[in-house]
Amino acid sequence: MNVLLTGSAGFIGSHIAAALTAAGHRVRGLDLRPDGLGAAPADARDAAAVARRLAGVEAVCHQAAKVGLGVDVSDLPAYTSANVQGTAVLLAEMARAGVGALVLASSMVVYGEGAYACASHGPVRPGPRPREALEAGRFEPPCPRCGRPLAPGAVGEETPPDPRNAYADTKLAQEHLAASWARATGGSAAALRYHNVYGPRMPRDTPYAGVAAIFRSRLLNGEAPLVFEDGGQRRDFVHVRDVARANVLALERVAAGPPEPGGVRAYNIASGEPRTIGAMARALAAAAGGPAPVVTGGYRLGDVRHIVARPDRARRELGFSPSVAFTDGMAEFAATPAEMPAEMPAGSPVTSS
């Protein structure tokens, strides 16, 4: 299969390119940076460049995006330009070229806070945590009806979206645009909602670097990882090679026909084994032989407390299951040199993949 891969020079995209090639597919890249696939750099918002790349393509794997949470509303134009406009241009050109199969890199951030249950009121969706609660060290979101403590659970794909920041807003917008494209063209689309991806070639000191890369950068400098809140935040850490394999499986699935008639089929791409941020920091510090983490009590507005997933749908429908164990992956990650992010033109989207 001939595949156009956007974000092909990035962290996840470079692994997807290798996985697709190993599976016998032919990969054509589109990225603002050289990607080793032979094409000149190009912007996903450039309709003419996208049209040229789509010639002879049978499926698209869309990974390019500006990433990070966004700081405030002044970030909205940059995020919407890169993520929403870039996706809209791509989909419009796919429709013109008659390309009918799409895999979209989405994210767990579309869910907002994860799944919670109240002993009195059952499943509930808490709102954003207020600054005054975070400053007072009250990190767990209370029941929005009675104020009592909640029990965190795992989100399934049927969980209603509740984005909490600029990046999350645009990732959900990408899913909506893909659904509109699928309905209008009869195309087949899957949205892979990545959880916390880590592994070789993960950049440092960029918005996407994530907590694992930030901790590793400090350890490489002989400094202790600084853990926000109380370290009890629950996340799901999934290795980049597993994410790349999930993309191959999803592309082969959508190329065979629509997994969700008239829309986009979402899949949680996760390990299914949640860990706390504190536990991850300790595992990484131990693997790196560095100083123990320091819990700071600090916080970031817009962060969620717990977000972990049920990956059952991906296992059942795509045949996906993670192959890299947490301890092995963290040991490899600790030993892998950190990559410096490439310099990007001002205003350019940062590839999320």
CSV table of C-alpha atoms in Angstrom, one decimal:
chain,number,residue,atom,x,y,z
A,1,MET,CA,0.0,0.0,0.0
A,2,ASN,CA,1.2,3.5,-0.8
A,3,VAL,CA,0.9,5.7,2.3
A,4,LEU,CA,1.4,9.4,2.8
A,5,LEU,CA,2.7,10.0,6.3
A,6,THR,CA,2.5,13.6,7.7
A,7,GLY,CA,4.8,14.4,10.5
A,8,SER,CA,7.2,11.9,9.1
A,9,ALA,CA,10.4,13.5,10.6
A,10,GLY,CA,9.0,13.6,14.1
A,11,PHE,CA,9.3,11.4,17.2
A,12,ILE,CA,6.3,9.1,16.5
A,13,GLY,CA,6.2,9.6,12.8
A,14,SER,CA,9.8,8.3,12.3
A,15,HIS,CA,8.9,5.1,14.1
A,16,ILE,CA,5.7,4.8,12.0
A,17,ALA,CA,7.7,5.2,8.8
A,18,ALA,CA,10.0,2.3,9.9
A,19,ALA,CA,7.1,0.1,11.0
A,20,LEU,CA,5.2,0.7,7.7
A,21,THR,CA,8.3,-0.1,5.7
A,22,ALA,CA,8.9,-3.3,7.7
A,23,ALA,CA,5.3,-4.3,7.0
A,24,GLY,CA,5.9,-4.0,3.2
A,25,HIS,CA,4.2,-0.7,2.6
A,26,ARG,CA,5.6,2.2,0.6
A,27,VAL,CA,5.9,5.5,2.6
A,28,ARG,CA,5.9,9.0,1.3
A,29,GLY,CA,6.6,11.7,3.9
A,30,LEU,CA,5.4,15.2,4.5
A,31,ASP,CA,7.1,17.3,7.1
A,32,LEU,CA,8.6,20.8,7.7
A,33,ARG,CA,12.0,19.0,8.2
A,34,PRO,CA,14.0,16.5,6.2
A,35,ASP,CA,12.6,13.1,7.0
A,36,GLY,CA,15.0,10.7,5.2
A,37,LEU,CA,12.2,9.6,2.8
A,38,GLY,CA,13.5,11.6,-0.1
A,39,ALA,CA,11.0,14.5,-0.2
A,40,ALA,CA,11.7,18.1,0.2
A,41,PRO,CA,10.2,19.8,3.4
A,42,ALA,CA,6.6,20.9,3.0
A,43,ASP,CA,3.8,22.3,5.1
A,44,ALA,CA,0.5,20.4,5.6
A,45,ARG,CA,-1.3,23.8,5.2
A,46,ASP,CA,0.1,24.2,1.6
A,47,ALA,CA,-2.6,22.7,-0.6
A,48,ALA,CA,-0.4,22.5,-3.7
A,49,ALA,CA,2.3,20.6,-1.8
A,50,VAL,CA,-0.2,18.2,-0.2
A,51,ALA,CA,-1.8,17.6,-3.6
A,52,ARG,CA,1.6,16.6,-5.1
A,53,ARG,CA,2.3,14.3,-2.2
A,54,LEU,CA,-1.1,12.6,-2.6
A,55,ALA,CA,-0.5,11.5,-6.2
A,56,GLY,CA,-0.7,7.7,-6.3
A,57,VAL,CA,-1.4,7.4,-2.6
A,58,GLU,CA,-3.9,4.9,-1.2
A,59,ALA,CA,-4.0,5.9,2.5
A,60,VAL,CA,-2.9,8.7,4.8
A,61,CYS,CA,-1.5,8.5,8.3
A,62,HIS,CA,-1.8,12.1,9.7
A,63,GLN,CA,0.6,12.7,12.6
A,64,ALA,CA,1.7,16.4,12.0
A,65,ALA,CA,0.4,18.8,14.7
A,66,LYS,CA,1.5,21.6,17.0
A,67,VAL,CA,1.6,20.1,20.4
A,68,GLY,CA,1.7,21.0,24.1
A,69,LEU,CA,-1.2,22.2,26.2
A,70,GLY,CA,-1.1,25.8,25.2
A,71,VAL,CA,-0.6,28.5,27.8
A,72,ASP,CA,-3.5,30.9,27.4
A,73,VAL,CA,-6.0,32.1,24.7
A,74,SER,CA,-3.2,33.9,22.9
A,75,ASP,CA,-2.1,30.4,21.7
A,76,LEU,CA,-5.3,29.6,20.0
A,77,PRO,CA,-4.4,31.1,16.6
A,78,ALA,CA,-1.2,29.1,16.3
A,79,TYR,CA,-2.9,25.8,17.4
A,80,THR,CA,-5.9,26.2,15.1
A,81,SER,CA,-3.7,27.2,12.2
A,82,ALA,CA,-1.4,24.1,12.5
A,83,ASN,CA,-3.9,21.5,13.7
A,84,VAL,CA,-7.3,22.5,12.4
A,85,GLN,CA,-6.4,24.3,9.2
A,86,GLY,CA,-3.7,21.8,8.4
A,87,THR,CA,-6.1,18.9,8.8
A,88,ALA,CA,-8.8,20.7,6.8
A,89,VAL,CA,-6.4,21.3,3.9
A,90,LEU,CA,-5.3,17.6,4.0
A,91,LEU,CA,-8.8,16.3,4.0
A,92,ALA,CA,-9.9,18.6,1.2
A,93,GLU,CA,-7.0,17.4,-1.0
A,94,MET,CA,-7.7,13.8,-0.1
A,95,ALA,CA,-11.2,14.2,-1.3
A,96,ARG,CA,-10.0,15.7,-4.6
A,97,ALA,CA,-7.5,12.9,-5.1
A,98,GLY,CA,-9.9,10.2,-4.2
A,99,VAL,CA,-7.9,8.9,-1.3
A,100,GLY,CA,-10.4,7.2,1.0
A,101,ALA,CA,-8.4,5.8,4.0
A,102,LEU,CA,-7.2,7.9,7.0
A,103,VAL,CA,-5.6,7.2,10.3
A,104,LEU,CA,-5.5,10.3,12.5
A,105,ALA,CA,-3.2,10.8,15.5
A,106,SER,CA,-5.6,12.0,18.3
A,107,SER,CA,-4.9,12.1,22.0
A,108,MET,CA,-6.2,11.2,25.4
A,109,VAL,CA,-6.5,14.9,26.1
A,110,VAL,CA,-9.9,14.9,24.3
A,111,TYR,CA,-11.4,13.3,27.4
A,112,GLY,CA,-10.4,16.0,29.9
A,113,GLU,CA,-10.5,14.4,33.3
A,114,GLY,CA,-10.7,10.7,33.3
A,115,ALA,CA,-13.5,8.4,34.6
A,116,TYR,CA,-14.7,8.8,38.2
A,117,ALA,CA,-17.3,7.3,40.4
A,118,CYS,CA,-19.0,8.7,43.5
A,119,ALA,CA,-20.1,6.2,46.2
A,120,SER,CA,-23.4,8.1,46.4
A,121,HIS,CA,-24.0,9.3,42.8
A,122,GLY,CA,-22.3,6.8,40.6
A,123,PRO,CA,-20.3,7.8,37.5
A,124,VAL,CA,-19.6,11.6,37.4
A,125,ARG,CA,-17.5,14.0,35.4
A,126,PRO,CA,-15.8,16.5,37.6
A,127,GLY,CA,-15.1,20.0,36.3
A,128,PRO,CA,-11.7,21.7,36.0
A,129,ARG,CA,-9.8,21.9,39.3
A,130,PRO,CA,-9.8,25.5,40.6
A,131,ARG,CA,-6.6,27.3,41.4
A,132,GLU,CA,-7.5,27.8,45.0
A,133,ALA,CA,-7.9,24.0,45.5
A,134,LEU,CA,-4.5,23.3,43.8
A,135,GLU,CA,-2.8,26.0,45.9
A,136,ALA,CA,-4.1,24.4,49.0
A,137,GLY,CA,-2.9,20.9,48.0
A,138,ARG,CA,-6.3,19.5,47.3
A,139,PHE,CA,-5.4,17.7,44.1
A,140,GLU,CA,-8.2,15.1,43.9
A,141,PRO,CA,-11.3,16.4,42.1
A,142,PRO,CA,-14.4,16.0,44.3
A,143,CYS,CA,-17.8,14.9,43.3
A,144,PRO,CA,-19.5,17.8,41.6
A,145,ARG,CA,-22.8,16.9,43.3
A,146,CYS,CA,-21.9,16.2,46.9
A,147,GLY,CA,-18.2,17.2,47.2
A,148,ARG,CA,-17.1,13.8,48.5
A,149,PRO,CA,-14.0,12.0,47.3
A,150,LEU,CA,-14.2,10.1,44.0
A,151,ALA,CA,-12.8,6.7,42.9
A,152,PRO,CA,-10.9,7.1,39.6
A,153,GLY,CA,-11.4,4.5,36.8
A,154,ALA,CA,-10.5,4.0,33.1
A,155,VAL,CA,-12.1,5.7,30.1
A,156,GLY,CA,-13.5,3.9,27.1
A,157,GLU,CA,-13.9,5.4,23.7
A,158,GLU,CA,-17.6,6.0,24.3
A,159,THR,CA,-16.7,8.5,27.1
A,160,PRO,CA,-18.0,11.9,26.0
A,161,PRO,CA,-15.1,14.3,25.1
A,162,ASP,CA,-14.4,17.2,27.5
A,163,PRO,CA,-11.3,19.0,26.3
A,164,ARG,CA,-9.6,21.3,28.8
A,165,ASN,CA,-6.9,23.3,26.8
A,166,ALA,CA,-6.1,24.6,23.4
A,167,TYR,CA,-4.3,21.5,22.2
A,168,ALA,CA,-7.2,19.3,23.3
A,169,ASP,CA,-9.7,21.5,21.6
A,170,THR,CA,-7.8,21.2,18.3
A,171,LYS,CA,-7.4,17.4,18.5
A,172,LEU,CA,-11.1,17.0,19.0
A,173,ALA,CA,-11.7,19.4,16.1
A,174,GLN,CA,-9.5,17.1,13.9
A,175,GLU,CA,-11.7,14.2,14.8
A,176,HIS,CA,-14.8,16.1,13.9
A,177,LEU,CA,-13.3,17.2,10.6
A,178,ALA,CA,-12.3,13.7,9.8
A,179,ALA,CA,-15.9,12.5,10.5
A,180,SER,CA,-17.3,15.2,8.2
A,181,TRP,CA,-14.8,14.1,5.5
A,182,ALA,CA,-15.8,10.4,6.0
A,183,ARG,CA,-19.5,11.2,5.7
A,184,ALA,CA,-19.1,13.3,2.6
A,185,THR,CA,-16.8,11.0,0.7
A,186,GLY,CA,-17.6,7.5,2.1
A,187,GLY,CA,-14.1,7.4,3.3
A,188,SER,CA,-12.8,5.2,6.2
A,189,ALA,CA,-11.1,6.8,9.2
A,190,ALA,CA,-9.7,5.8,12.6
A,191,ALA,CA,-8.6,8.2,15.3
A,192,LEU,CA,-5.9,6.8,17.6
A,193,ARG,CA,-6.1,8.4,21.0
A,194,TYR,CA,-2.6,8.1,22.2
A,195,HIS,CA,-1.8,8.1,25.9
A,196,ASN,CA,1.6,9.1,27.3
A,197,VAL,CA,4.0,8.0,24.5
A,198,TYR,CA,7.7,7.6,25.3
A,199,GLY,CA,10.8,6.0,23.9
A,200,PRO,CA,13.8,6.5,21.6
A,201,ARG,CA,14.0,9.7,19.6
A,202,MET,CA,11.7,11.5,22.0
A,203,PRO,CA,12.8,15.2,21.9
A,204,ARG,CA,13.7,17.2,25.0
A,205,ASP,CA,12.8,20.8,25.9
A,206,THR,CA,9.8,20.9,23.5
A,207,PRO,CA,6.1,21.2,24.5
A,208,TYR,CA,5.5,17.5,23.4
A,209,ALA,CA,8.5,16.2,25.3
A,210,GLY,CA,6.2,15.2,28.2
A,211,VAL,CA,6.9,14.4,31.7
A,212,ALA,CA,9.1,11.4,31.0
A,213,ALA,CA,11.5,13.4,28.8
A,214,ILE,CA,11.6,16.3,31.2
A,215,PHE,CA,12.5,13.9,34.0
A,216,ARG,CA,15.2,12.2,31.8
A,217,SER,CA,16.7,15.6,30.9
A,218,ARG,CA,17.1,16.4,34.6
A,219,LEU,CA,18.6,13.0,35.3
A,220,LEU,CA,21.1,13.4,32.5
A,221,ASN,CA,22.2,16.7,34.1
A,222,GLY,CA,22.6,14.9,37.5
A,223,GLU,CA,19.5,16.6,38.9
A,224,ALA,CA,16.5,15.0,40.6
A,225,PRO,CA,13.2,14.8,38.7
A,226,LEU,CA,10.7,17.4,40.0
A,227,VAL,CA,7.3,15.9,40.5
A,228,PHE,CA,4.2,18.2,40.5
A,229,GLU,CA,1.3,17.8,42.9
A,230,ASP,CA,1.9,14.9,45.2
A,231,GLY,CA,3.0,12.4,42.5
A,232,GLY,CA,-0.3,10.5,42.7
A,233,GLN,CA,-1.5,11.5,39.2
A,234,ARG,CA,-2.3,8.4,37.2
A,235,ARG,CA,-1.3,8.0,33.6
A,236,ASP,CA,-0.8,5.3,31.0
A,237,PHE,CA,2.7,5.1,29.5
A,238,VAL,CA,2.9,3.4,26.1
A,239,HIS,CA,6.1,2.8,24.2
A,240,VAL,CA,6.5,4.5,20.8
A,241,ARG,CA,7.2,1.2,19.0
A,242,ASP,CA,3.8,-0.1,20.2
A,243,VAL,CA,2.2,3.1,19.0
A,244,ALA,CA,3.9,2.7,15.6
A,245,ARG,CA,2.6,-0.9,15.3
A,246,ALA,CA,-0.9,0.3,16.2
A,247,ASN,CA,-0.8,2.8,13.3
A,248,VAL,CA,0.2,0.0,10.9
A,249,LEU,CA,-2.7,-2.2,12.1
A,250,ALA,CA,-5.2,0.7,11.9
A,251,LEU,CA,-4.1,1.7,8.4
A,252,GLU,CA,-4.6,-1.9,7.2
A,253,ARG,CA,-8.0,-1.9,8.9
A,254,VAL,CA,-9.3,1.3,7.4
A,255,ALA,CA,-7.9,0.4,4.0
A,256,ALA,CA,-10.1,-2.7,4.0
A,257,GLY,CA,-13.3,-0.6,4.6
A,258,PRO,CA,-15.0,1.8,7.0
A,259,PRO,CA,-14.7,0.6,10.7
A,260,GLU,CA,-17.4,3.1,11.6
A,261,PRO,CA,-20.0,3.8,8.8
A,262,GLY,CA,-20.3,7.5,8.2
A,263,GLY,CA,-17.8,8.6,10.8
A,264,VAL,CA,-14.5,8.0,12.6
A,265,ARG,CA,-13.8,5.0,14.8
A,266,ALA,CA,-11.8,6.0,17.9
A,267,TYR,CA,-9.2,3.7,19.6
A,268,ASN,CA,-7.4,4.2,22.9
A,269,ILE,CA,-3.7,3.3,22.3
A,270,ALA,CA,-2.4,2.6,25.7
A,271,SER,CA,-0.6,-0.1,27.7
A,272,GLY,CA,-3.6,-0.8,29.9
A,273,GLU,CA,-1.4,-0.7,33.0
A,274,PRO,CA,-1.7,2.7,34.7
A,275,ARG,CA,1.1,4.1,36.8
A,276,THR,CA,1.4,7.2,38.9
A,277,ILE,CA,3.7,10.0,37.9
A,278,GLY,CA,5.7,9.4,41.1
A,279,ALA,CA,6.1,5.7,40.3
A,280,MET,CA,7.3,6.5,36.8
A,281,ALA,CA,9.8,9.1,38.1
A,282,ARG,CA,11.2,6.6,40.6
A,283,ALA,CA,11.5,3.9,37.9
A,284,LEU,CA,13.3,6.2,35.5
A,285,ALA,CA,15.6,7.5,38.2
A,286,ALA,CA,16.5,4.0,39.2
A,287,ALA,CA,17.2,3.0,35.6
A,288,ALA,CA,19.3,6.0,35.1
A,289,GLY,CA,21.2,5.6,38.4
A,290,GLY,CA,20.3,9.2,39.2
A,291,PRO,CA,19.0,11.1,42.3
A,292,ALA,CA,15.6,10.2,43.7
A,293,PRO,CA,12.6,12.4,42.5
A,294,VAL,CA,11.5,15.4,44.6
A,295,VAL,CA,7.8,16.0,45.0
A,296,THR,CA,7.3,19.7,44.8
A,297,GLY,CA,3.5,20.3,45.3
A,298,GLY,CA,3.6,22.5,42.2
A,299,TYR,CA,0.8,22.4,39.6
A,300,ARG,CA,-0.2,23.6,36.2
A,301,LEU,CA,-3.7,24.9,35.5
A,302,GLY,CA,-5.3,22.8,32.7
A,303,ASP,CA,-3.6,19.6,33.8
A,304,VAL,CA,-5.9,16.7,34.7
A,305,ARG,CA,-5.5,14.5,37.8
A,306,HIS,CA,-6.1,11.0,36.4
A,307,ILE,CA,-6.5,9.9,32.8
A,308,VAL,CA,-6.1,6.2,32.0
A,309,ALA,CA,-7.8,4.1,29.4
A,310,ARG,CA,-9.4,0.8,28.5
A,311,PRO,CA,-7.6,-0.4,25.3
A,312,ASP,CA,-10.0,-3.3,24.8
A,313,ARG,CA,-11.4,-2.0,21.5
A,314,ALA,CA,-8.0,-1.7,19.9
A,315,ARG,CA,-7.2,-5.2,21.1
A,316,ARG,CA,-10.5,-6.6,19.8
A,317,GLU,CA,-10.8,-4.8,16.5
A,318,LEU,CA,-7.2,-4.1,15.5
A,319,GLY,CA,-5.4,-7.0,17.1
A,320,PHE,CA,-3.3,-4.5,19.0
A,321,SER,CA,-1.6,-5.3,22.4
A,322,PRO,CA,1.5,-3.7,23.8
A,323,SER,CA,4.7,-5.6,23.6
A,324,VAL,CA,7.1,-3.4,25.5
A,325,ALA,CA,7.0,-3.9,29.3
A,326,PHE,CA,7.1,-0.8,31.4
A,327,THR,CA,10.3,-1.6,33.2
A,328,ASP,CA,12.1,-2.6,30.0
A,329,GLY,CA,10.9,0.5,28.2
A,330,MET,CA,11.9,2.8,31.0
A,331,ALA,CA,15.4,1.1,31.2
A,332,GLU,CA,15.8,1.6,27.4
A,333,PHE,CA,14.6,5.2,27.6
A,334,ALA,CA,16.9,6.1,30.4
A,335,ALA,CA,19.9,4.8,28.4
A,336,THR,CA,18.9,6.5,25.1
A,337,PRO,CA,20.5,9.9,24.4
A,338,ALA,CA,18.0,12.7,24.4
A,339,GLU,CA,17.4,14.3,21.0
A,340,MET,CA,17.4,18.1,20.6
A,341,PRO,CA,14.4,19.4,18.8
A,342,ALA,CA,15.1,20.8,15.3
A,343,GLU,CA,14.9,24.5,14.8
A,344,MET,CA,11.5,25.4,13.2
A,345,PRO,CA,10.5,28.5,11.3
A,346,ALA,CA,8.5,31.0,13.4
A,347,GLY,CA,4.9,30.1,13.5
A,348,SER,CA,5.4,26.6,12.0
A,349,PRO,CA,3.6,23.6,13.5
A,350,VAL,CA,5.7,21.3,15.6
A,351,THR,CA,5.3,17.7,14.5
A,352,SER,CA,3.7,15.6,17.2
A,353,SER,CA,5.0,12.5,15.7
